[in-house]
mmCIF file of C-alpha atoms in Angstrom:
data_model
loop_
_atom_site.group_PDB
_atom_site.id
_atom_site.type_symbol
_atom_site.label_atom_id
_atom_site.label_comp_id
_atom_site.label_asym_id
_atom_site.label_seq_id
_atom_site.Cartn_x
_atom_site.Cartn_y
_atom_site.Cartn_z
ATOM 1 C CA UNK A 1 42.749 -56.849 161.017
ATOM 2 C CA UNK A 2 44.099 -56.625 164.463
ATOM 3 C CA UNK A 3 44.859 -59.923 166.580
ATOM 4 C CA UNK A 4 44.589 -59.422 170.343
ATOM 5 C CA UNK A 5 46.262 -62.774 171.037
ATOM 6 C CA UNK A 6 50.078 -64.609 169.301
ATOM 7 C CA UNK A 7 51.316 -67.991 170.034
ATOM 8 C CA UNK A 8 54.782 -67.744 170.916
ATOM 9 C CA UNK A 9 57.110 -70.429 170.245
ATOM 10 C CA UNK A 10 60.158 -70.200 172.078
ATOM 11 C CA UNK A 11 63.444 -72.751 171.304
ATOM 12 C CA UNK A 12 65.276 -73.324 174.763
ATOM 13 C CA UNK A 13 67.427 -75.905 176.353
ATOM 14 C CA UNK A 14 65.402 -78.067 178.455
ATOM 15 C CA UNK A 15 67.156 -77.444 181.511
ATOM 16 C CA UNK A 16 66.425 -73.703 181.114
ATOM 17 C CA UNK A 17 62.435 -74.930 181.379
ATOM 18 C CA UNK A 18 61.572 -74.000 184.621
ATOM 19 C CA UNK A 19 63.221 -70.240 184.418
ATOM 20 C CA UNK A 20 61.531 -69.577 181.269
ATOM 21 C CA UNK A 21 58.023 -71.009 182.941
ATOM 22 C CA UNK A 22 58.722 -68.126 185.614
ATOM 23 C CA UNK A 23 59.798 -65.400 183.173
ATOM 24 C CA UNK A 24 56.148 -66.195 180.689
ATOM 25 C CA UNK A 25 54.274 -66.231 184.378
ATOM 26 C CA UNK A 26 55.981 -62.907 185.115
ATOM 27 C CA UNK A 27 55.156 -61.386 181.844
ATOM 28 C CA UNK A 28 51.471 -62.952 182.271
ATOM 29 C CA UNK A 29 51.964 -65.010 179.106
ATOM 30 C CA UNK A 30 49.838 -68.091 178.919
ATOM 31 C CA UNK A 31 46.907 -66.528 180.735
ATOM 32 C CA UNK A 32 43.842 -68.281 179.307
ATOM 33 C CA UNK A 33 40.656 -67.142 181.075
ATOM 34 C CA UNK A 34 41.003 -68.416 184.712
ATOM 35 C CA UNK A 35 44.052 -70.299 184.717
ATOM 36 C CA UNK A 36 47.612 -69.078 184.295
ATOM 37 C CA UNK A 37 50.980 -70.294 183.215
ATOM 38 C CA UNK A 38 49.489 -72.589 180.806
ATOM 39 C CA UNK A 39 51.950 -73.686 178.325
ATOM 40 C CA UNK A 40 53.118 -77.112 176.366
ATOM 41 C CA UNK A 41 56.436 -77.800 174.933
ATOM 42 C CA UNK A 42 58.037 -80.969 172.522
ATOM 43 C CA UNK A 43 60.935 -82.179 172.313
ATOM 44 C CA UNK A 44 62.454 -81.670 169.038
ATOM 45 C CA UNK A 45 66.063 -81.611 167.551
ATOM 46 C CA UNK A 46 67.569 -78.595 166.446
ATOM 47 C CA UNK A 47 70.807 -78.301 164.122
ATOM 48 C CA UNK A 48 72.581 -75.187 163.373
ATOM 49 C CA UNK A 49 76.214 -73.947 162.211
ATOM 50 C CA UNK A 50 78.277 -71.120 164.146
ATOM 51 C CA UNK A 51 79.934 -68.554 161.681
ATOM 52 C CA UNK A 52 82.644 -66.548 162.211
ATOM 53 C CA UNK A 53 82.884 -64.572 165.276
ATOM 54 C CA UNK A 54 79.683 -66.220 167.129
ATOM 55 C CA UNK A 55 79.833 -66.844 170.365
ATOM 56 C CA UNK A 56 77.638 -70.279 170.688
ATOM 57 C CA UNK A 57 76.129 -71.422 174.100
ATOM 58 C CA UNK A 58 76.204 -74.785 171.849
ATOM 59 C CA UNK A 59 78.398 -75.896 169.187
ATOM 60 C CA UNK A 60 81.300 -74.779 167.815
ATOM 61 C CA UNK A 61 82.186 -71.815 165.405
ATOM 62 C CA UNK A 62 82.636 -73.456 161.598
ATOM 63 C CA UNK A 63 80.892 -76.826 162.612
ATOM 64 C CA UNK A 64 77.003 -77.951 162.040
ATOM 65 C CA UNK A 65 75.724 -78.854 165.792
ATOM 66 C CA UNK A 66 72.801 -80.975 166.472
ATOM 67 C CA UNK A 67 71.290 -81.138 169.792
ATOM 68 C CA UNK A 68 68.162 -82.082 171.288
ATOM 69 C CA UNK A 69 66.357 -78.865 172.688
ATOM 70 C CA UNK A 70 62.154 -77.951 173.609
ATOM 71 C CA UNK A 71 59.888 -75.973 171.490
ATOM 72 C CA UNK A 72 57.530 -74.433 174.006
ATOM 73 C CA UNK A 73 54.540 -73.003 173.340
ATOM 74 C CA UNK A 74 52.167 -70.257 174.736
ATOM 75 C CA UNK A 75 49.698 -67.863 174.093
ATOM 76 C CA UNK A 76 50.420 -63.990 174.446
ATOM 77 C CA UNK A 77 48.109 -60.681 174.667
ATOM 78 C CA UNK A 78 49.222 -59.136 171.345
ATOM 79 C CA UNK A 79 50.060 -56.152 173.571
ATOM 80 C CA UNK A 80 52.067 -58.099 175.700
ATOM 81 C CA UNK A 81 54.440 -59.396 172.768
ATOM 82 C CA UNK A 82 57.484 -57.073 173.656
ATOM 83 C CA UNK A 83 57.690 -57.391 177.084
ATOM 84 C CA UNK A 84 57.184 -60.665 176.845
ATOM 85 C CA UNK A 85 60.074 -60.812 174.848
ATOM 86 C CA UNK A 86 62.481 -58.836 176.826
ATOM 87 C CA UNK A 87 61.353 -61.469 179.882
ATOM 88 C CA UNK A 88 62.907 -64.190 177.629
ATOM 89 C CA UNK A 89 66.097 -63.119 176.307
ATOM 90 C CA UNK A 90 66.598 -62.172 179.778
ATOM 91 C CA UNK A 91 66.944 -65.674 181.294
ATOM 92 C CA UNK A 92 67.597 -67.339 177.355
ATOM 93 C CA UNK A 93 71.186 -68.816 177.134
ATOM 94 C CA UNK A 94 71.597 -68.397 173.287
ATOM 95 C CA UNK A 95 73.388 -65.706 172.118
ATOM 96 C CA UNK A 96 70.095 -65.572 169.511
ATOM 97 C CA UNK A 97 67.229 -67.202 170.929
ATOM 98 C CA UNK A 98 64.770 -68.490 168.205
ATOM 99 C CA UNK A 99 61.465 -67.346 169.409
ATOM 100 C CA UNK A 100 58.259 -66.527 167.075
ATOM 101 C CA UNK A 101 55.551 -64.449 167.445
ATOM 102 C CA UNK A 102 52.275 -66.125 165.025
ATOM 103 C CA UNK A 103 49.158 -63.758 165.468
ATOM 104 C CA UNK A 104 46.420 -66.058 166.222
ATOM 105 C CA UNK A 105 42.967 -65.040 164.492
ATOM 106 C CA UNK A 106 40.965 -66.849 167.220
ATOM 107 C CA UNK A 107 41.061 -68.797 170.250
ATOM 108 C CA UNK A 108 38.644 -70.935 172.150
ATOM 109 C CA UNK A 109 39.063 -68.458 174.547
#
């Protein structure tokens, strides 16, 4: 079965927010019938550990970091998933942005 839609969840500092909301609008992600740049975000806490020869935005190498970051979420043309992509790590400052990709097998849409 083929999905023609994903929900993207994308980790981000919140101060990074409002140049990811441009980069999904640029990419047309969160396009849901007549409106556009529909998205919703949470904040949420995050921990993770820098290993040798990482080069954290966060956190330092050898130590477990916690900090409080936003899990946004928005819905993606399936076709749209690598581009959409490339528009994040563009403005992302994590040296790996967490970001998922979850085929969605329907919408209300």
């Amino acid at each position: 079965m083929e999905y023609q839609y994903c929900k993207l969840e994308v980790f981000i500092p919140e101060t990074h927010l409002p140049a990811l909301q441009k980069a999904l609008q640029a990419a047309d992600a969160g396009h849901i019938g007549n409106y556009d740049c529909c998205l919703s975000y949470s904040r949420v806490n995050s921990c993770w550990r820098p290993l040798e020869g990482a080069m954290p935005y966060l956190g330092t190498q050898g130590e477990i970091s916690s900090e409080p970051e936003l899990k946004v979420e928005a819905v993606c043309r399936t076709e749209q998933v690598e581009k959409t992509i490339e528009a994040i790590k563009e403005i992302h400052p994590y040296e790996e942005p967490v970001i998922h990709v979850i085929p969605l097998y329907r919408t209300s849409f």
